[in-house]
Short mmCIF file of C-alpha atoms and ligand atoms in Angstrom, two decimals:
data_model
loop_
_atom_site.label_atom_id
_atom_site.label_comp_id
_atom_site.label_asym_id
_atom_site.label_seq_id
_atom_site.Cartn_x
_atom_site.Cartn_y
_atom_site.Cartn_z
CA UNK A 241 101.72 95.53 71.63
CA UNK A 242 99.56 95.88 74.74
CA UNK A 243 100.85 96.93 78.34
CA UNK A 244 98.11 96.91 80.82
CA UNK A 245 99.18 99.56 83.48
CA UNK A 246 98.90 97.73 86.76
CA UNK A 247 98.17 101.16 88.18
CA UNK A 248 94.25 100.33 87.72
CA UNK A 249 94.35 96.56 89.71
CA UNK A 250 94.36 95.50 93.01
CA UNK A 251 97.82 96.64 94.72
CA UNK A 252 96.50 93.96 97.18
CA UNK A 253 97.15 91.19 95.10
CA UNK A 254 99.25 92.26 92.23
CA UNK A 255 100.22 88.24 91.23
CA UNK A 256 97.07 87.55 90.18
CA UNK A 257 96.11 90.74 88.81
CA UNK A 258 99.57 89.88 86.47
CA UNK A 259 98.37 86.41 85.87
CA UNK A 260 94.68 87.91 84.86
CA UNK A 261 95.97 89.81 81.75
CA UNK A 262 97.76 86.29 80.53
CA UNK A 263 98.49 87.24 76.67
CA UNK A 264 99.66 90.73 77.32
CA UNK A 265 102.87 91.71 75.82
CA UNK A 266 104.41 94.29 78.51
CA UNK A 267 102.99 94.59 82.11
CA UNK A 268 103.19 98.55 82.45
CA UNK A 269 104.37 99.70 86.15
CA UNK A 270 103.70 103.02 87.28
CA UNK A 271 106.67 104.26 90.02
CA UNK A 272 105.53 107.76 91.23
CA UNK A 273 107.13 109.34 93.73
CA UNK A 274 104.72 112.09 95.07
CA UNK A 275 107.42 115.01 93.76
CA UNK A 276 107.54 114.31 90.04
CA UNK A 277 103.87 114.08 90.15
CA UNK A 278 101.53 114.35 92.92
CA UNK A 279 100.61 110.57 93.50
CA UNK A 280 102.44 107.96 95.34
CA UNK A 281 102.35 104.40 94.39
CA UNK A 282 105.09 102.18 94.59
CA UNK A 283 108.71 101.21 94.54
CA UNK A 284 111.46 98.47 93.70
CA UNK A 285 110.60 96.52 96.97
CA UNK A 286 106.93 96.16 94.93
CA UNK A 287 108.44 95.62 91.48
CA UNK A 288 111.16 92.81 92.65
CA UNK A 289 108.07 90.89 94.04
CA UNK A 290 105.89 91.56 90.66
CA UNK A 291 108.97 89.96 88.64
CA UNK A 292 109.19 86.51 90.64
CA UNK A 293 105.40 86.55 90.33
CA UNK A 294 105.25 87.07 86.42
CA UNK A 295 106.65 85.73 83.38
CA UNK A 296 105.07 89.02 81.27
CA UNK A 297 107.97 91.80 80.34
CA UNK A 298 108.08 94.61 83.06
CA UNK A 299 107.41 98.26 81.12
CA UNK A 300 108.51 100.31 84.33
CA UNK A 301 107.30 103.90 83.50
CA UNK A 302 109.53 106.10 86.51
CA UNK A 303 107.19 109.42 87.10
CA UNK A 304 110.19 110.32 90.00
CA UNK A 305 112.66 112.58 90.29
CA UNK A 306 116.16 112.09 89.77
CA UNK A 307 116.10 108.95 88.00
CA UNK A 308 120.29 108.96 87.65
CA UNK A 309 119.65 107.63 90.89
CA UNK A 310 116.96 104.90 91.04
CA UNK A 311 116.75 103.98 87.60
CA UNK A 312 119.04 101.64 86.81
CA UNK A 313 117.98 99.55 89.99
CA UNK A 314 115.02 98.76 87.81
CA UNK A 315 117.44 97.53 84.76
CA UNK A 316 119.33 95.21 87.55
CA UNK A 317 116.13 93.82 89.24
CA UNK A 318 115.12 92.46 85.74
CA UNK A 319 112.62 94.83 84.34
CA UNK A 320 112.87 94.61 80.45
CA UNK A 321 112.11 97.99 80.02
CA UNK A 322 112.76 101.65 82.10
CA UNK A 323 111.34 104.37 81.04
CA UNK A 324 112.19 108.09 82.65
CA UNK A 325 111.06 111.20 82.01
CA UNK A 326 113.01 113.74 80.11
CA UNK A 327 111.67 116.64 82.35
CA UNK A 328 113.33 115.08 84.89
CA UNK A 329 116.94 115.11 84.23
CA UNK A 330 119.19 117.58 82.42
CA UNK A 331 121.67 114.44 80.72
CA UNK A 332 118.90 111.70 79.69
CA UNK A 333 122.02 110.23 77.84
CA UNK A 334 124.04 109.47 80.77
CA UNK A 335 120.88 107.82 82.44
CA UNK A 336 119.86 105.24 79.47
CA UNK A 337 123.63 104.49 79.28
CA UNK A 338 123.66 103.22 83.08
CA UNK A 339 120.11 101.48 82.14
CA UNK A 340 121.63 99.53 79.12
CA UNK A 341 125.01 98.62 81.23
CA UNK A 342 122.31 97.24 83.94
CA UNK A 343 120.68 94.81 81.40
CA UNK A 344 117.61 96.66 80.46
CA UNK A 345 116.09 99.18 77.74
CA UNK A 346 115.86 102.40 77.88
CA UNK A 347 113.00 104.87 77.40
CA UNK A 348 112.49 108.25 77.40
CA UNK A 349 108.72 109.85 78.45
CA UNK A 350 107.44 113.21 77.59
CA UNK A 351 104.85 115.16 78.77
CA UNK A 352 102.08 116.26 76.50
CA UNK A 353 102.69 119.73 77.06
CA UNK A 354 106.70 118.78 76.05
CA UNK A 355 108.19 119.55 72.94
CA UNK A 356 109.21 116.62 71.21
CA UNK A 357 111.91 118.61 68.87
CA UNK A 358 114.77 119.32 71.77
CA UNK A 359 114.87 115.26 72.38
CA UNK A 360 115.00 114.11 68.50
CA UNK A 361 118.36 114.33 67.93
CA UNK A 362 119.46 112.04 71.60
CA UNK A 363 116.30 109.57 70.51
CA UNK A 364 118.77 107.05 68.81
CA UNK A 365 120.19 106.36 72.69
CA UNK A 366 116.73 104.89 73.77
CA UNK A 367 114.87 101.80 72.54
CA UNK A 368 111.32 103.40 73.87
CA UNK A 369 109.62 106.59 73.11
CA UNK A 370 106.80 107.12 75.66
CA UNK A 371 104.48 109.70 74.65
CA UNK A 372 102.30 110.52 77.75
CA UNK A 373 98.51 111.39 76.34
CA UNK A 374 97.19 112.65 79.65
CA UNK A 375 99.58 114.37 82.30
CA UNK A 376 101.02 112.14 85.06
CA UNK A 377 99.77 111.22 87.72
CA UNK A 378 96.62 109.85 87.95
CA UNK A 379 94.87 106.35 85.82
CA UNK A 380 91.42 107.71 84.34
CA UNK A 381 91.92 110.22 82.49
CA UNK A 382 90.86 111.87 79.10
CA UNK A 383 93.19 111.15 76.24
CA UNK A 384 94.73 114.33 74.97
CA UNK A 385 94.57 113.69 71.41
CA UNK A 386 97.13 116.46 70.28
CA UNK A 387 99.79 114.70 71.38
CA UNK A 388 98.83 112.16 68.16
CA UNK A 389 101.42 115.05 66.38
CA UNK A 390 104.68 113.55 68.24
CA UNK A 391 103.59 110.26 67.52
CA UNK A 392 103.48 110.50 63.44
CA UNK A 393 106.49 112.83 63.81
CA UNK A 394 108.74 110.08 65.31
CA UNK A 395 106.60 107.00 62.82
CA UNK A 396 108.06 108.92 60.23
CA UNK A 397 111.56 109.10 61.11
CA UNK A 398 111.23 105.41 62.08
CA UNK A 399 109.66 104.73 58.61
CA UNK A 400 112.04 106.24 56.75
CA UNK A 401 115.04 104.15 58.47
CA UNK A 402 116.80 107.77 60.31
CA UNK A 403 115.55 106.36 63.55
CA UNK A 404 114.80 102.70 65.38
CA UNK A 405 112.81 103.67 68.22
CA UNK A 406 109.28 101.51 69.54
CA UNK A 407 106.73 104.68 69.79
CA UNK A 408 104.58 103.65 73.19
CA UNK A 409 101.47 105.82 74.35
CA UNK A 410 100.09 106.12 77.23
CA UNK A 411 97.10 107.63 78.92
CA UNK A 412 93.32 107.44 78.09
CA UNK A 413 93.75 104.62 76.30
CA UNK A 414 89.91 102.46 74.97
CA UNK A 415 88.00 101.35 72.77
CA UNK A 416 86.92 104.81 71.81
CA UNK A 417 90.77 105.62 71.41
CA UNK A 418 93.12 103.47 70.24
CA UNK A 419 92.53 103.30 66.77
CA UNK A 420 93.20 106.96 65.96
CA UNK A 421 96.59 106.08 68.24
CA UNK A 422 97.54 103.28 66.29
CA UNK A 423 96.72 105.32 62.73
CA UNK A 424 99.01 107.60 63.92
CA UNK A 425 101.25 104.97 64.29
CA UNK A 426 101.81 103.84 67.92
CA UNK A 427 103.59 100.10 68.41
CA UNK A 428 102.47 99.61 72.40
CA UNK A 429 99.83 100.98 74.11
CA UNK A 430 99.26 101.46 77.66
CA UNK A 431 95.94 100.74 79.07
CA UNK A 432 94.98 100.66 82.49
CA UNK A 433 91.36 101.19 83.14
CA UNK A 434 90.04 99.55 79.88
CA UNK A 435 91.88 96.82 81.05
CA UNK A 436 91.29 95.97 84.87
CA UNK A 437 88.30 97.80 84.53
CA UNK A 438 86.80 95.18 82.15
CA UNK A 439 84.61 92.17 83.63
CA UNK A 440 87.41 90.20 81.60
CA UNK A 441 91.01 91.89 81.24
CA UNK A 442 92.70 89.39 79.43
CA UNK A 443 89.49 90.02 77.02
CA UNK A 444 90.10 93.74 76.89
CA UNK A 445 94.08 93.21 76.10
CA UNK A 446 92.88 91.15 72.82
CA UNK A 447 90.49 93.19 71.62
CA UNK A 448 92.58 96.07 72.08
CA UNK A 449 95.16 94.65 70.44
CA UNK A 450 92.32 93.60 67.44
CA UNK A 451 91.26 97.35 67.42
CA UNK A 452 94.91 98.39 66.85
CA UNK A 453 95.55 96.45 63.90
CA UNK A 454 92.33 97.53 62.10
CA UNK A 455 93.42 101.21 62.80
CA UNK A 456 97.42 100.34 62.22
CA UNK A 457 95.91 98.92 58.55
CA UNK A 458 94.75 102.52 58.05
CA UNK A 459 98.15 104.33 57.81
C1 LIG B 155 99.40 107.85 84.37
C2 LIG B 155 100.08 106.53 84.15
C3 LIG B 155 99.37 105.60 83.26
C4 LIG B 155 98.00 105.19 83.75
C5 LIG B 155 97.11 105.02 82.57
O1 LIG B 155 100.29 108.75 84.92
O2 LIG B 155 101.37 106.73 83.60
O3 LIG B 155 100.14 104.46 82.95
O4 LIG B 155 98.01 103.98 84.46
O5 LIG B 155 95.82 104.79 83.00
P1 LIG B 155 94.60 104.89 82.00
O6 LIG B 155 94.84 103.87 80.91
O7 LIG B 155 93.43 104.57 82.86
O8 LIG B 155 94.59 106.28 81.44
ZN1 LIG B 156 102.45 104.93 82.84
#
């Protein structure tokens, strides 16, 4: 799966940035809320208005604090999928329970510098595991590609039936990238530069999504 991260298009006209990456399986949302992480971008006003304009699956990826209290607006609004981040709440349980009553799936994000081990055992309360490969914040940056070690620690769980969980990366995501991602054995990938910063995005999503396969058939 492909999620272009809106993050990297025009806020100006954010309908026809949607309709420009026709094909793509999630359209990725970045809510920051200038504590959680330094940047500021945008809210459920913004997101509301992005799912009357769309037909593509919302991926809302919350980089805020105290997402007990704002996430599950997401799940009522119609987003298919709300992801929060573990660092940001001491009972991620309690908050993908009030996400799934409000309609929606859950996710949980982590950090690269985040230990994946505390959150394995609460894992089988989310649908999404969103493994952040740069830190949050900011569209642009470097893929971190230690964080590849998460990744094939949950693919094997998931493999060997303990776990049902989609494994999601995001951050740094290209051409140059996602095949080691998807060997490691990613199911969506985020992109938001190599997407809307390609002369053709819908272009980029499929052969993105090409280059995944070829590295998925490596595992
Ligand atoms: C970063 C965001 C990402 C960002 C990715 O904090 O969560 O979704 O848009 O952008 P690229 O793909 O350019 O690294
Ligand atoms: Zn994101």
């Amino acid at each position: 799966m492909i999620a272009p991260s809106i993050l990297s298009a025009d806020f100006a006209k954010l309908g026809s940035e949607a309709d420009a990456v026709k094909g793509a399986d999630w359209l990725h949302v970045d809510v920051m809320d200038g504590h959680f992480v330094p940047n500021l971008t945008l809210g459920l006003p913004v997101v509301q208005s992005l799912l009357k304009a769309t037909d593509i699956p919302i991926d809302c990826h919350l980089m805020i604090e105290d997402p007990a209290r704002w996430a599950p607006g997401y799940a009522e609004a119609g987003a298919h999928n709300v992801t929060f981040h573990a660092e940001a709440t001491d009972d991620p349980i309690a908050v993908a329970k009030d996400i799934h009553a409000a309609g929606a799936k859950a996710g949980l994000s982590i950090k690269p510098g985040t230990d994946l081990d505390p959150y394995l055992e609460i894992l089988k309360s989310f649908d999404t595991l969103l493994v952040m490969s740069v830190e949050p914040g900011f569209g642009g940056q470097s893929f971190i590609a230690g964080v590849l070690d998460k990744v094939r620690r949950v693919r094997s769980l998931v493999d060997s039936g303990e776990l049902r969980i989609l494994v999601e990366i995001d951050g740094g995501i290209n051409a140059d990238t996602i095949e080691q991602a998807a060997e490691a054995g990613v199911d969506c990938f985020v992109a938001g530069s190599a997407v809307y910063g390609a002369a053709d995005p819908a272009e980029a999503v499929k052969s993105l999504r090409a280059q995944a396969l070829s590295g998925r058939a490596l595992q």
